[in-house]
CSV table of C-alpha atoms and ligand atoms in Angstrom, one decimal:
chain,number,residue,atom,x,y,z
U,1,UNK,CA,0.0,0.0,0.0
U,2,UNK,CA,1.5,3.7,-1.2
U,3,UNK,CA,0.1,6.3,1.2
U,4,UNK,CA,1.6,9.4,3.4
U,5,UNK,CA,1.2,8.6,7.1
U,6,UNK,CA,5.0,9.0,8.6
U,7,UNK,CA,2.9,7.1,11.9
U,8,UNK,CA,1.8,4.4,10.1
U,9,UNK,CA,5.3,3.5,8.8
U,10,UNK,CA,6.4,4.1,12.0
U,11,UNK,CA,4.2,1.6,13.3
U,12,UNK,CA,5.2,-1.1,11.1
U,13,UNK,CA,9.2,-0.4,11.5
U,14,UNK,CA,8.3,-0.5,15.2
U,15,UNK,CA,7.1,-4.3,14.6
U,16,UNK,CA,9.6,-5.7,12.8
U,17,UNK,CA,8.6,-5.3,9.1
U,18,UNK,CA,10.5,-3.8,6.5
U,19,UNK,CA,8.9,-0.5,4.5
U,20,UNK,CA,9.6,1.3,1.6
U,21,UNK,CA,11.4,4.9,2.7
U,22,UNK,CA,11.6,8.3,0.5
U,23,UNK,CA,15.3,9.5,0.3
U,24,UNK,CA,16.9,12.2,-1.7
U,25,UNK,CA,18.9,10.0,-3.6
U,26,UNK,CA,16.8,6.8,-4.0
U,27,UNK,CA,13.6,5.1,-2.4
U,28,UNK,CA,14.9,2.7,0.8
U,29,UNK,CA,13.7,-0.6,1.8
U,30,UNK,CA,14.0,0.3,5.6
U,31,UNK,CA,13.6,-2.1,8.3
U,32,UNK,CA,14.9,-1.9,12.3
U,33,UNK,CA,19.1,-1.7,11.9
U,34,UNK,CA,18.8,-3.4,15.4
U,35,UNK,CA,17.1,-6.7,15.2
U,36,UNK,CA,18.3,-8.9,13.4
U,37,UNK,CA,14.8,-10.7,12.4
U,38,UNK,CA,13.9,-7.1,10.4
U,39,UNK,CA,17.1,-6.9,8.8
U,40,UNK,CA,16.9,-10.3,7.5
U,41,UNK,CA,14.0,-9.4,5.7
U,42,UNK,CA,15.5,-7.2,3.9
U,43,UNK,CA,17.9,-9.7,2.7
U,44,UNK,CA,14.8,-11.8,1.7
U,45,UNK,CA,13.0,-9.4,-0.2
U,46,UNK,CA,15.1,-8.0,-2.2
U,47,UNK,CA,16.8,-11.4,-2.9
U,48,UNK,CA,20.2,-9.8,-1.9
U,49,UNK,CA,23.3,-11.8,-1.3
U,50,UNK,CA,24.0,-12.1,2.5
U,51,UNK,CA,27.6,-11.1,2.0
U,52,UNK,CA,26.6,-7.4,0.4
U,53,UNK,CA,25.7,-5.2,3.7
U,54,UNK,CA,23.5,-2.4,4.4
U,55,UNK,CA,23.7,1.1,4.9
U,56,UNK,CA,22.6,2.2,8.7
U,57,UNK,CA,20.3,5.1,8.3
U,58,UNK,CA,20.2,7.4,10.8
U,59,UNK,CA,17.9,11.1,11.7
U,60,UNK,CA,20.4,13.0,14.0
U,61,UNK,CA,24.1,13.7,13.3
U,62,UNK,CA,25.7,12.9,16.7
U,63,UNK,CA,24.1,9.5,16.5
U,64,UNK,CA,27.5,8.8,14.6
U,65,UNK,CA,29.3,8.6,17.3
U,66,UNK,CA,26.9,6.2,19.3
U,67,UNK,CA,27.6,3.7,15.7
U,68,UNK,CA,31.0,4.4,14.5
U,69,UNK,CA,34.0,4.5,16.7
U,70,UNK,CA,37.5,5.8,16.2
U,71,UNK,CA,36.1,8.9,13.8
U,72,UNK,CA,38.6,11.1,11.9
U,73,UNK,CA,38.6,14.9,12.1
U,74,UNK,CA,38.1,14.6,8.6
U,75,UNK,CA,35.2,12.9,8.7
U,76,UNK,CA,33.3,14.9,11.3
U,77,UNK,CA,34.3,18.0,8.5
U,78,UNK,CA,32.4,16.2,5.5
U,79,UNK,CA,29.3,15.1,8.1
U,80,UNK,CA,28.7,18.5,9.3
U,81,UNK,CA,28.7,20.0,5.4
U,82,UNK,CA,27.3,17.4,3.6
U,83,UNK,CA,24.6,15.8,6.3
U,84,UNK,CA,21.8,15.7,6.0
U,85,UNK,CA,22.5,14.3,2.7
U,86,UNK,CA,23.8,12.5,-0.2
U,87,UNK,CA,26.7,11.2,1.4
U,88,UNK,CA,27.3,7.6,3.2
U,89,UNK,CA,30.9,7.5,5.2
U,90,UNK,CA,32.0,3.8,6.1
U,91,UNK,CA,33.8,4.5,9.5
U,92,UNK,CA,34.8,1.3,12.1
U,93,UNK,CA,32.1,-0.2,13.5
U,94,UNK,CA,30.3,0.4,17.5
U,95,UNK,CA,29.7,-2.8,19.4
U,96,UNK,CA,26.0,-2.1,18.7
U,97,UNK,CA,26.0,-2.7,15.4
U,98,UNK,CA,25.7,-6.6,13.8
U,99,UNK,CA,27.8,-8.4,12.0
U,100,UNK,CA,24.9,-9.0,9.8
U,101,UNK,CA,24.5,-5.8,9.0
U,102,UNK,CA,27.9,-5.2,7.9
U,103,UNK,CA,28.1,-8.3,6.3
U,104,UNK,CA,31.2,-9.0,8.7
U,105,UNK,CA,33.4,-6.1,8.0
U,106,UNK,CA,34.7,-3.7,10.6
U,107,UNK,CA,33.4,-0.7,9.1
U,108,UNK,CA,29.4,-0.2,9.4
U,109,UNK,CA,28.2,2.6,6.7
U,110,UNK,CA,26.4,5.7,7.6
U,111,UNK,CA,24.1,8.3,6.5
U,112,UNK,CA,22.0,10.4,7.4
U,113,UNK,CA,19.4,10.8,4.6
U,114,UNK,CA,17.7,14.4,3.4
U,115,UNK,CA,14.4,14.0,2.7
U,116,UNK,CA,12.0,15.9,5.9
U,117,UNK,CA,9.4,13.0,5.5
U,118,UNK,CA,12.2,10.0,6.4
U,119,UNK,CA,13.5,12.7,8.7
U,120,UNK,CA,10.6,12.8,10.6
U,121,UNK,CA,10.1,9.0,10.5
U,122,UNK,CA,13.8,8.4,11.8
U,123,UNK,CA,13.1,11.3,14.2
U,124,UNK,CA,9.8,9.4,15.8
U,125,UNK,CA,12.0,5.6,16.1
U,126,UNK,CA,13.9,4.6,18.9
U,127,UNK,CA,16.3,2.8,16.8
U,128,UNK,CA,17.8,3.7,13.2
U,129,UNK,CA,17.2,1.8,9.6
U,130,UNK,CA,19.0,-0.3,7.6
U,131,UNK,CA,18.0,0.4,4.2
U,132,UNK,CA,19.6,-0.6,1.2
U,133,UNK,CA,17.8,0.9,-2.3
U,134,UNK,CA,14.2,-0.6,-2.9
U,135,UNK,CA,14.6,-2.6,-5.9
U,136,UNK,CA,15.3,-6.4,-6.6
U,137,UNK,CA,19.1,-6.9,-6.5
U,138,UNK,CA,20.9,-6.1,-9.8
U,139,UNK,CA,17.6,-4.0,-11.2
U,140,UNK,CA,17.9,0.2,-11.4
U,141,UNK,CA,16.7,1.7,-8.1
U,142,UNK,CA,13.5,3.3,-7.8
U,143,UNK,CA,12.7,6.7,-7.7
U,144,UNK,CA,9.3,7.1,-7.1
U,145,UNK,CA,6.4,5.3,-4.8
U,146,UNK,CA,5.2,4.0,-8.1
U,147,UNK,CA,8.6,2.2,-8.8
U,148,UNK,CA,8.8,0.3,-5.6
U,149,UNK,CA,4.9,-1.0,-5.8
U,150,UNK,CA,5.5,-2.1,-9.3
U,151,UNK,CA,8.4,-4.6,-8.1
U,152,UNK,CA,8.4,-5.2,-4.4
U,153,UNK,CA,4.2,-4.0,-3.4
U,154,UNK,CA,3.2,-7.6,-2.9
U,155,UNK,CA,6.3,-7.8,-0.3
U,156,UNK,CA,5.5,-5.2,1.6
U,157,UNK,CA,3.1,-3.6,3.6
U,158,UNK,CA,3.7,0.2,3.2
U,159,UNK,CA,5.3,2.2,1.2
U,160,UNK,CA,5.6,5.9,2.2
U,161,UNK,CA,5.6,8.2,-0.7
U,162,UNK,CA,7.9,11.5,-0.7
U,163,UNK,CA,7.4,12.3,-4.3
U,164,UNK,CA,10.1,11.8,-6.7
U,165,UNK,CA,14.2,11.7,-5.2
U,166,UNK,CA,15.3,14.9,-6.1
U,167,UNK,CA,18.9,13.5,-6.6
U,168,UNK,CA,18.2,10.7,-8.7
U,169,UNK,CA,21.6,9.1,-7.9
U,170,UNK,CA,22.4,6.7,-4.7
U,171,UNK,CA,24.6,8.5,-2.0
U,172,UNK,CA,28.8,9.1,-2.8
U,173,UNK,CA,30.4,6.4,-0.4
U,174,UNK,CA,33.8,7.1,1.1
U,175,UNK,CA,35.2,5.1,3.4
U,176,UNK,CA,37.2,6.3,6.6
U,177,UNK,CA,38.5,2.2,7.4
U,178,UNK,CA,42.1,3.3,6.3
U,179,UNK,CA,44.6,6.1,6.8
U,180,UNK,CA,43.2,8.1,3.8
U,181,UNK,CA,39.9,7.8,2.5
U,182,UNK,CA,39.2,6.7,-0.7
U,183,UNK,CA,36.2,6.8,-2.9
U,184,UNK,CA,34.0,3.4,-3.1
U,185,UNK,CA,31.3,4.4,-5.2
U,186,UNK,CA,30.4,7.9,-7.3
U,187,UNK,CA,27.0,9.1,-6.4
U,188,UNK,CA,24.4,12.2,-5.9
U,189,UNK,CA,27.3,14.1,-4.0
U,190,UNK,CA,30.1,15.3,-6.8
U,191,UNK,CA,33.6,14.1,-5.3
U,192,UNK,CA,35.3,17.9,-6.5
U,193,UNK,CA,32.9,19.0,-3.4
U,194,UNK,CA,34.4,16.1,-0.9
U,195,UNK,CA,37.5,16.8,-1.9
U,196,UNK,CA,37.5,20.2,-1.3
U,197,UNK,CA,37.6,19.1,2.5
U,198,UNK,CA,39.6,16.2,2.0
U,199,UNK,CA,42.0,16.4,-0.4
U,200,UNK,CA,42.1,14.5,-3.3
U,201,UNK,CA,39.9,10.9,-3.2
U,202,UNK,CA,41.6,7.5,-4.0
U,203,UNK,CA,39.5,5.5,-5.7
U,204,UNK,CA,38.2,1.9,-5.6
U,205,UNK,CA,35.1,2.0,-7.4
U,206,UNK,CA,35.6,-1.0,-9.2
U,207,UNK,CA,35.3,-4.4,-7.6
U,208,UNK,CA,34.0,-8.2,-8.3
U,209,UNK,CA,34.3,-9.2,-4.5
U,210,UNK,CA,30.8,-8.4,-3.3
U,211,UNK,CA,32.0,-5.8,-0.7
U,212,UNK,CA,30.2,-3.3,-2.9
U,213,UNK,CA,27.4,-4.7,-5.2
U,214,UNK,CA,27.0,-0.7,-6.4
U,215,UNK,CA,30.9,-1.7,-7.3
U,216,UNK,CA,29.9,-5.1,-9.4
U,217,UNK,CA,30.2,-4.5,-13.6
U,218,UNK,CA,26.9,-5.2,-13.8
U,219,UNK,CA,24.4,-3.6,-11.6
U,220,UNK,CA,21.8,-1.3,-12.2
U,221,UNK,CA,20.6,-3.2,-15.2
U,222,UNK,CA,17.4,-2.9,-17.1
U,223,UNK,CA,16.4,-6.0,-18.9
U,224,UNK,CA,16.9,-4.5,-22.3
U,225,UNK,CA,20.5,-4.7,-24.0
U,226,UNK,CA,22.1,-1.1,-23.6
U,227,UNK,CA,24.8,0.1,-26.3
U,228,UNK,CA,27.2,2.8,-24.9
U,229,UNK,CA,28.6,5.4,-27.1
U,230,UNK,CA,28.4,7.9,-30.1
U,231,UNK,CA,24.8,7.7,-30.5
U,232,UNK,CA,24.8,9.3,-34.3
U,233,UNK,CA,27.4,5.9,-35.2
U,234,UNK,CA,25.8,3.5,-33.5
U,235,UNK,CA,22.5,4.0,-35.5
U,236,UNK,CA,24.3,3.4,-38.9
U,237,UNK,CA,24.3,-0.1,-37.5
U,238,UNK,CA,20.5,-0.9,-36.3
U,239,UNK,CA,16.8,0.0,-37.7
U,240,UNK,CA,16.1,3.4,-36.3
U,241,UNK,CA,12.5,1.7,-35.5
U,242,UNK,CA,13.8,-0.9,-33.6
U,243,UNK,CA,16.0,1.1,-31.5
U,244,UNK,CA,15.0,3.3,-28.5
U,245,UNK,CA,17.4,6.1,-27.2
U,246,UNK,CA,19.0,8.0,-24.2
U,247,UNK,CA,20.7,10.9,-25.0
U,248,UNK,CA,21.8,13.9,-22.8
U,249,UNK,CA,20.4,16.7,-24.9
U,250,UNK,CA,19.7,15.4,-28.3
U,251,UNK,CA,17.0,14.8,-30.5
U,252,UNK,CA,17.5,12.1,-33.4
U,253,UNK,CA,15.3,12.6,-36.7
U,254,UNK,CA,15.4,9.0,-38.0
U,255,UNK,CA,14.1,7.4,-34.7
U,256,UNK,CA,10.3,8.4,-33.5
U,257,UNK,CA,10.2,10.5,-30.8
U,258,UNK,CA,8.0,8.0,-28.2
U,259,UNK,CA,11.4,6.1,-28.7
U,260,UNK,CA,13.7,8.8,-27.4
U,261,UNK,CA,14.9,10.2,-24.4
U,262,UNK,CA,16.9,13.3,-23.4
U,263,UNK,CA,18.4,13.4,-20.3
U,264,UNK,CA,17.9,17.2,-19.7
U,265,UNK,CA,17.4,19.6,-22.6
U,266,UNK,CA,19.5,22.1,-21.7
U,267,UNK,CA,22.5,19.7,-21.0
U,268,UNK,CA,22.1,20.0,-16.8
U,269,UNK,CA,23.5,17.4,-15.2
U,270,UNK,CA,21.7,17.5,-11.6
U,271,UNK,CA,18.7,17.2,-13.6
U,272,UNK,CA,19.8,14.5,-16.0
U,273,UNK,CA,20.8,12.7,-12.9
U,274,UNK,CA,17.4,13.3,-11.5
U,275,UNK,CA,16.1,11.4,-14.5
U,276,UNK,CA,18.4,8.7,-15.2
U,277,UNK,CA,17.0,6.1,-13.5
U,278,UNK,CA,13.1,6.4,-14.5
U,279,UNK,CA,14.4,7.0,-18.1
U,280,UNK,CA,15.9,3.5,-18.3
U,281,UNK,CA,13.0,2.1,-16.9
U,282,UNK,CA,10.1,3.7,-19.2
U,283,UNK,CA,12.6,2.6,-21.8
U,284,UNK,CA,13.1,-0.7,-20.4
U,285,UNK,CA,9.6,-0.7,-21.2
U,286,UNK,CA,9.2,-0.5,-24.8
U,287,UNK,CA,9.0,-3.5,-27.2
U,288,UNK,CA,12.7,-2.5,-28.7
U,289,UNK,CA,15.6,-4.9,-28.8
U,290,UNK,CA,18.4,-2.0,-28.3
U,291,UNK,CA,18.7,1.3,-26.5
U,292,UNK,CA,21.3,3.4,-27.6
U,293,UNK,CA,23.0,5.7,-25.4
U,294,UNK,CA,25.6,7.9,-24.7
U,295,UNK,CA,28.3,8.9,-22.0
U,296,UNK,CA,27.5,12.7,-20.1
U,297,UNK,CA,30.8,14.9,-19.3
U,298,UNK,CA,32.9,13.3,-16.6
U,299,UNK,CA,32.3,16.5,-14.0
U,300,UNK,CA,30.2,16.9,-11.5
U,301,UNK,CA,27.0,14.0,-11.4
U,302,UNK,CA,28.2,13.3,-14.9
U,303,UNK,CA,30.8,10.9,-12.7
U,304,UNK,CA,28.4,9.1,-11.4
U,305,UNK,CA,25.8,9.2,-13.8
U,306,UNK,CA,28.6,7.4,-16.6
U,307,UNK,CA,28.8,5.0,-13.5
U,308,UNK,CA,25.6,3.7,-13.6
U,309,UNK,CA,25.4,3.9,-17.4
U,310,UNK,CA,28.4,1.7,-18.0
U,311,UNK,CA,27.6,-1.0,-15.1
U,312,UNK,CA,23.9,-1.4,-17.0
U,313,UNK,CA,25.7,-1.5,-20.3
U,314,UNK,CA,27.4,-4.4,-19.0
U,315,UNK,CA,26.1,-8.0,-19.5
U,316,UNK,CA,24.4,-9.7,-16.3
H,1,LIG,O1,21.6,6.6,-1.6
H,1,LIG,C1,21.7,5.5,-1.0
H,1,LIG,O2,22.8,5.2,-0.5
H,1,LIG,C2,20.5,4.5,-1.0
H,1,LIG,C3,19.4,5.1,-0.1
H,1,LIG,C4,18.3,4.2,0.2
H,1,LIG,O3,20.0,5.6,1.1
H,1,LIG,N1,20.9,3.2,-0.5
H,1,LIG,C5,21.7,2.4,-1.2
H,1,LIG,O4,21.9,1.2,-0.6
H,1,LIG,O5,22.1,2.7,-2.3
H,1,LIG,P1,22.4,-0.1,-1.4
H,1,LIG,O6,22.4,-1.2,-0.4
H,1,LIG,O7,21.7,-0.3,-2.7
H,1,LIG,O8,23.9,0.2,-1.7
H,1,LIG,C6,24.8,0.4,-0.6
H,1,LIG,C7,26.2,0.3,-0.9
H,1,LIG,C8,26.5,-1.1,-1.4
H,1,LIG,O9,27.3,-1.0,-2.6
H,1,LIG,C9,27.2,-1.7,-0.2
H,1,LIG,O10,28.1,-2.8,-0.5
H,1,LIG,C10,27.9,-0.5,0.4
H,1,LIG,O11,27.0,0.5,0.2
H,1,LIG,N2,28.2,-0.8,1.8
H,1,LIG,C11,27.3,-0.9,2.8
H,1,LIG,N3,27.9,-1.2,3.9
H,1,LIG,C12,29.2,-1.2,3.7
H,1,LIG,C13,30.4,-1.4,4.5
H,1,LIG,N4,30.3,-1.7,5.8
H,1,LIG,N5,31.6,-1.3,3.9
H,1,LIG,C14,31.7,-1.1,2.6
H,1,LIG,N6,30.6,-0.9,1.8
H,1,LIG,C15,29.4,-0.9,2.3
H,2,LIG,MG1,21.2,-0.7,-4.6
């Protein structure tokens, strides 16, 4: 069920079920970070591996230190900037938090979400969420109410509806584990503003051990094939009828317009981000074989967004 009612979420959270959450970034599947039995069930339904863990949600910023021990200066800096918001840190685990949660790693990761209707949820628990994105494992995340009840409404029982993620992106991980922090995925935060407090990122965005599935080749994936790059070339090569495409700004003549896409049309990238995700999906519906579509500039959101663009051109 999609309604409003921050109480009648509450309620449910409060006995153990797992409920679909509004964020900035992407809709959550939230469930109690603290019992075990609700966190399972978010394993459950969104048929995620056991080994990929969940981010710890959280509605006040000096809950940090009550889940994360040992926090750099450094850290603290890009919290009280960036939170609430679009950025998760991955900082050593508190005694409090499971090893389920984390998957077994030290570090347990941590945001603090900006969206005021999840704030006032978090605000009315006694205990914060786990919520990883509300989609089944490997599919696009969801940015609207709509998206979750299409794949996940007969799994659960409320799904409280913010209106559409503003970001469009997941959060920017950065994790604090070692002596410098490095980057562990790109997301609705652009790294040239987390770098301005901490100096330049190192990166480990790509990775086939499961520590990040947001890190896996292939995630994010619609069902249809996705072909990356110049758009213009790649339609000397298919029927313009039997494509459909995803462009940043661009119109194509050939190809009929309830086929096509653009990204923003003046170029924006916040707003293209915005869009991303529900673009691939009203594309994944279409009765094409192809989509066609191109890389943003690699500033900004455009970092991310190329991300999530290359992981779903890649092959499941
Ligand atoms: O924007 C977001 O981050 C959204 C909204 C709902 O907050 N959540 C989200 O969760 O994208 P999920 O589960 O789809 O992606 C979380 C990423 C995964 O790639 C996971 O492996 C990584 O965070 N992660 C979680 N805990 C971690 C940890 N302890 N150490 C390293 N990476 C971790
Ligand atoms: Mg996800």
């Amino acid at each position: 069920m999609i309604g409003t009612s921050v109480e009648k979420a509450a309620e449910y959270l409060r006995a153990g079920e797992a409920v679909a959450i509004p964020t900035e970034t992407v809709y959550g599947l939230a469930a109690n970070a603290l019992y075990q039995k609700a966190v399972t069930r978010i394993f459950e339904i969104k048929d995620r591996p056991r080994f990929n863990p969940l981010i710890l949600h959280i509605g006040d910023i000096d809950q940090i230190n009550v889940f994360a021990e040992n926090i750099p200066e450094k850290a603290f800096e890009l919290v009280k900037k960036f939170w609430p918001g679009p950025l998760t840190l991955v900082l050593k685990k508190s005694p409090l938090i499971s090893d389920l949660l984390t998957a077994g790693n030290e570090g347990v990761a941590i945001r603090m979400p900006n969206h005021p209707l999840s704030l006032e949820l978090l605000k009315k628990l006694r205990f914060p969420l786990a919520a990883p994105s509300a989609n089944p494992f490997g599919y696009v995340s969801p940015t609207t109410a709509l998206h979750v009840e299409r794949q996940l409404g007969d799994k659960i029982p409320y799904i409280l509806d913010g209106g559409q993620s503003a970001v469009g992106l997941e959060s920017t991980i950065v994790s604090f584990l070692n002596d410098e922090p490095v980057l562990l995925r790109a997301g609705g935060l652009a790294t040239e503003e987390i770098e301005k407090i901490t100096g330049e990122l190192k990166h480990r965005t790509h990775s086939s051990s499961p520590l990040a599935p947001g890190q896996l080749a292939s995630h994010y994936s619609p069902d249809v094939k996705i072909i990356l790059g110049d758009i213009k070339e790649n339609l000397k090569k298919y029927a313009p009828e039997k494509v459909a495409i995803l462009s940043l700004s661009e119109q194509f003549t050939d190809v009929p317009v309830q086929q096509q896409i653009q990204l923003s049309r003046t170029g924006d990238l916040a707003e293209a981000a915005r869009n991303l995700f529900a673009s691939l999906r009203s594309l994944d519906q279409l009765p094409v074989g192809i989509i066609l579509a191109e890389l943003v500039p690699e500033i900004g959101l455009g970092r991310a967004i190329n991300d999530r663009l290359k992981r779903a051109a890649t092959p499941k």
